[in-house]
Amino acid sequence: MFDNRLLALLNHMIQMPHLDIWKLSVFLNQSVKSLESDIHELNDTLEKLGFLKIAIKDGEYQVPESLIIQKIEIQAKLKNSQIFLQEDERQHLIYLYTFIRKENISNYHYQELLQVSKNTTLSDINKLRTKCSQYNIYLKYTRSNGYYLEGEELDKRRMAAYCISSILQTAIGPWALNYIAKSWNEELKLDQLQKMIENLAGELQIKLVEDRLRDVVGLIYFIYLRQKRVKSSFTQEEKEVLQNSSMNQISSKILSQFFHLPYSEDEVGFITRLLLGIAEGNTSLYKDEKFYQLTEDIINTMEQVAMIEFEDKEALRESLYMHVVPTFYRLLFGMKLENSMVNQIKREHKELFVFVKQALVPLQKMLKMEEIPDEEIAYFTIHFGGQFKREIKKTKTYHAIVICPNGISSSLILISELKQLFPQIHWLGEHSVNELKNLSEESYDMIFSTVYIRTDKKLYIVKPIMNQTTKNYLLQNVMNDFKLTGLSTFNVQDLMKIIKKHAILIDEEKLYKDLSKRIITQHEQERDELPMLEDLITEDMIQFSSAEGLSWESAIKLSSRPLIKKKYIEESYTDAIIDSIREHGAYIDLGQGIAIPHARPETGVNQLGMTFLKLDRSVCLLDEPNHAVDMIITLAAIDNKSHLKALSQLTKILSDGDRLKALKAAKTKQEVLTIIKEKQEVN
């Protein structure tokens, strides 16, 4: 039996016919040693079937031209009986097979479809039923009707969208969808439909996310094959949103010109919302005051909760707007965003994730949702994270472009990762494969892409989020190719050679990973080594005051005194805080009698610091009684990032009723320190 893993590898290598093996390993997130073993196994199979083998020489592979031409023939020879499908893949195929069923289905049909035993099929059906229940769908069976789906049509389509998206993420995706269609004597014309949508969108100057368009095209086609019409579930407001969208024209033509079906407001509306969910907002082509204001509210909220101020707010507004628009429509119509990197983003950007979640409250309120899904928050987290990069001195300037068909969200993640790895490089932004053709080759020196591209320029195949080993491979090769300076690192390959000369290696692969992790962790260490709250609010930064008749200005100056004494700030910083409050209002008031005075770093901050002042008698900011505070925590931030961990920990203490009560009741410095440290131990 031919392992589906090897079929996927074959398809990847045909798509990227000539490449370094290490670059392919980066793309597949697989070790070089393991990949080489798979290639040898694949070559053995190709040889047995009478095809030419893939050539390997000097760490590179070359797929014969004849093998590329014979791709369909190879798949036909293997046949479905020789292809081993993973458990999840079998369940997705069962669902889609049932979704477009033309007659009653029995267990025997599923067995023939998947070429597996009865027991395996029954096991798959039971597990699929569990998945269906998450969408409020039931896979039922009766002797008279066979297997069928029960539930709301919209829910069935959402489940179909999930299955199609999951299948298309594998190398056998198009083959698998066509296999299901042919099982019912139907033919998919996915390429033709996608081309039509791309042309119509181009005419209207609308840009769609390339990779996600494939998912939408697949779903639209399977809905057509299903021949079940959706019933309207739109409010009048939602109908107006859809009808006023340029996408409505595209949806109408898909229905009438491609499928030759009569006009249906509900079906056109459904297709429109699918397309809006993968549209890239463009401030010059798609202007909506509602989204402008929403974007502005999100940025302002982020500045408030994270105690930061973005310098180039206009550029941030421009880029964030392009992400807000499709996000709004995805959430408005309940389209779940699959983000396999959410856990890694939450882990690696823990503090920032919390602040971004708070910053998205305006979006949450507009949509009247209980909460924004973590998958969406994760993409916004990377977006904001990219704004926190430090200014650096550059020597020789190289220019690079990023090709990422997965859309703005994934490209933001990728660009953020690459900017951290290569601060010396000038990044020209993200482009589609088609846009690359219109760029002058003189404008860039290298390409970082998530897909293979034929080019004479240096090409680096990358993933949006890379592990330590992958970062090391990439860093070493880019540095070697362009002689980049300014990064202090070792060549892991050279170290391995030296170690092999003088030692017997028990686990070579693990050693390589450990060395990579140790060497290429500069930015991760920076994140992990961000000061904690107890590092900033130390005993000499805590004060208590029982002074009477203290003005709010005097209270802020008193709170800042320890920072001035240690020369963490200049007196000008305190003056800037007071001037800013007079100009912008009591923005430092968090409620519950708590204030966090802060201003921009350039107004007099020398070193990151934070103080704690507890007043026996409240002071009123701007002399307004509704802004009375008795606990002042002054923050002196040196940038938009270094204070985030400490601020996140402080926020958790202040949002915990019991700990806040204890903090306000504290009478000694030791009591304050105990509460701070106790909270961190819980975390």
PDB file of N, CA, C and O in Angstrom, residues 46 60 85 173 184 187 238 313 323 325 327 357 379 389 408 461 467 469 483 489 659:
ATOM      1  N   LEU A  46       8.640   4.519  -7.319  1.00  0.00           N
ATOM      2  CA  LEU A  46       8.586   4.991  -8.708  1.00  0.00           C
ATOM      3  C   LEU A  46       9.287   4.013  -9.641  1.00  0.00           C
ATOM      4  O   LEU A  46       8.800   3.720 -10.749  1.00  0.00           O
ATOM      5  N   GLU A  60      20.958  18.533  -3.447  1.00  0.00           N
ATOM      6  CA  GLU A  60      19.831  19.045  -4.216  1.00  0.00           C
ATOM      7  C   GLU A  60      19.086  17.874  -4.854  1.00  0.00           C
ATOM      8  O   GLU A  60      19.623  16.789  -5.005  1.00  0.00           O
ATOM      9  N   LEU A  85      -5.132   6.533   3.215  1.00  0.00           N
ATOM     10  CA  LEU A  85      -5.706   7.779   3.724  1.00  0.00           C
ATOM     11  C   LEU A  85      -5.640   7.805   5.244  1.00  0.00           C
ATOM     12  O   LEU A  85      -5.902   6.799   5.904  1.00  0.00           O
ATOM     13  N   GLY A 173      -5.350  17.148  -2.077  1.00  0.00           N
ATOM     14  CA  GLY A 173      -6.596  17.887  -2.016  1.00  0.00           C
ATOM     15  C   GLY A 173      -7.428  17.875  -3.287  1.00  0.00           C
ATOM     16  O   GLY A 173      -8.549  17.329  -3.298  1.00  0.00           O
ATOM     17  N   TRP A 184     -19.978  10.079  -7.867  1.00  0.00           N
ATOM     18  CA  TRP A 184     -21.386  10.330  -8.188  1.00  0.00           C
ATOM     19  C   TRP A 184     -21.551  10.734  -9.655  1.00  0.00           C
ATOM     20  O   TRP A 184     -22.533  11.373 -10.031  1.00  0.00           O
ATOM     21  N   GLU A 187     -18.444  16.001 -12.487  1.00  0.00           N
ATOM     22  CA  GLU A 187     -17.117  16.517 -12.820  1.00  0.00           C
ATOM     23  C   GLU A 187     -16.934  17.897 -12.198  1.00  0.00           C
ATOM     24  O   GLU A 187     -17.809  18.759 -12.318  1.00  0.00           O
ATOM     25  N   GLU A 238     -28.278  42.902   7.289  1.00  0.00           N
ATOM     26  CA  GLU A 238     -27.271  42.074   6.627  1.00  0.00           C
ATOM     27  C   GLU A 238     -27.531  42.009   5.129  1.00  0.00           C
ATOM     28  O   GLU A 238     -26.590  42.022   4.323  1.00  0.00           O
ATOM     29  N   LYS A 313       1.002  55.975  13.212  1.00  0.00           N
ATOM     30  CA  LYS A 313      -0.368  55.489  13.376  1.00  0.00           C
ATOM     31  C   LYS A 313      -1.104  55.398  12.039  1.00  0.00           C
ATOM     32  O   LYS A 313      -1.959  54.530  11.853  1.00  0.00           O
ATOM     33  N   HIS A 323      -7.180  44.208   7.383  1.00  0.00           N
ATOM     34  CA  HIS A 323      -7.463  42.959   8.084  1.00  0.00           C
ATOM     35  C   HIS A 323      -8.824  42.998   8.763  1.00  0.00           C
ATOM     36  O   HIS A 323      -9.496  41.974   8.893  1.00  0.00           O
ATOM     37  N   VAL A 325     -11.659  44.416   7.710  1.00  0.00           N
ATOM     38  CA  VAL A 325     -12.797  44.224   6.804  1.00  0.00           C
ATOM     39  C   VAL A 325     -13.173  42.750   6.633  1.00  0.00           C
ATOM     40  O   VAL A 325     -14.306  42.364   6.922  1.00  0.00           O
ATOM     41  N   THR A 327     -12.260  40.213   8.415  1.00  0.00           N
ATOM     42  CA  THR A 327     -12.535  39.635   9.727  1.00  0.00           C
ATOM     43  C   THR A 327     -13.971  39.915  10.135  1.00  0.00           C
ATOM     44  O   THR A 327     -14.682  39.032  10.640  1.00  0.00           O
ATOM     45  N   LYS A 357      -6.673  41.071  22.866  1.00  0.00           N
ATOM     46  CA  LYS A 357      -8.040  40.610  23.134  1.00  0.00           C
ATOM     47  C   LYS A 357      -8.881  41.755  23.688  1.00  0.00           C
ATOM     48  O   LYS A 357     -10.052  41.941  23.304  1.00  0.00           O
ATOM     49  N   TYR A 379      -4.228  36.316  14.929  1.00  0.00           N
ATOM     50  CA  TYR A 379      -3.739  37.047  13.766  1.00  0.00           C
ATOM     51  C   TYR A 379      -3.555  38.540  14.085  1.00  0.00           C
ATOM     52  O   TYR A 379      -2.592  39.164  13.658  1.00  0.00           O
ATOM     53  N   LYS A 389       8.785  46.492  16.655  1.00  0.00           N
ATOM     54  CA  LYS A 389      10.203  46.252  16.338  1.00  0.00           C
ATOM     55  C   LYS A 389      11.040  47.463  16.732  1.00  0.00           C
ATOM     56  O   LYS A 389      10.589  48.602  16.685  1.00  0.00           O
ATOM     57  N   ILE A 408      -3.309  38.256   3.888  1.00  0.00           N
ATOM     58  CA  ILE A 408      -2.672  39.276   4.704  1.00  0.00           C
ATOM     59  C   ILE A 408      -2.294  38.750   6.073  1.00  0.00           C
ATOM     60  O   ILE A 408      -1.205  38.996   6.583  1.00  0.00           O
ATOM     61  N   ILE A 461      12.280  29.120   0.719  1.00  0.00           N
ATOM     62  CA  ILE A 461      10.961  28.587   1.050  1.00  0.00           C
ATOM     63  C   ILE A 461      10.793  28.635   2.567  1.00  0.00           C
ATOM     64  O   ILE A 461      11.622  28.110   3.306  1.00  0.00           O
ATOM     65  N   ASN A 467      10.216  26.878  13.554  1.00  0.00           N
ATOM     66  CA  ASN A 467      10.842  26.398  14.778  1.00  0.00           C
ATOM     67  C   ASN A 467      12.327  26.776  14.768  1.00  0.00           C
ATOM     68  O   ASN A 467      12.848  27.342  13.815  1.00  0.00           O
ATOM     69  N   THR A 469      15.125  24.993  14.583  1.00  0.00           N
ATOM     70  CA  THR A 469      15.958  24.361  13.563  1.00  0.00           C
ATOM     71  C   THR A 469      15.760  25.041  12.208  1.00  0.00           C
ATOM     72  O   THR A 469      16.713  25.333  11.487  1.00  0.00           O
ATOM     73  N   LYS A 483      26.216  37.578   2.819  1.00  0.00           N
ATOM     74  CA  LYS A 483      27.260  38.091   3.721  1.00  0.00           C
ATOM     75  C   LYS A 483      26.713  39.182   4.635  1.00  0.00           C
ATOM     76  O   LYS A 483      27.301  40.252   4.792  1.00  0.00           O
ATOM     77  N   THR A 489      26.155  34.955  15.504  1.00  0.00           N
ATOM     78  CA  THR A 489      25.665  33.579  15.549  1.00  0.00           C
ATOM     79  C   THR A 489      26.718  32.633  15.010  1.00  0.00           C
ATOM     80  O   THR A 489      27.666  33.034  14.359  1.00  0.00           O
ATOM     81  N   ARG A 659      -7.344  40.300  45.225  1.00  0.00           N
ATOM     82  CA  ARG A 659      -5.968  40.814  45.275  1.00  0.00           C
ATOM     83  C   ARG A 659      -5.939  42.346  45.254  1.00  0.00           C
ATOM     84  O   ARG A 659      -5.094  42.970  45.883  1.00  0.00           O
TER      85      ARG A 659
END
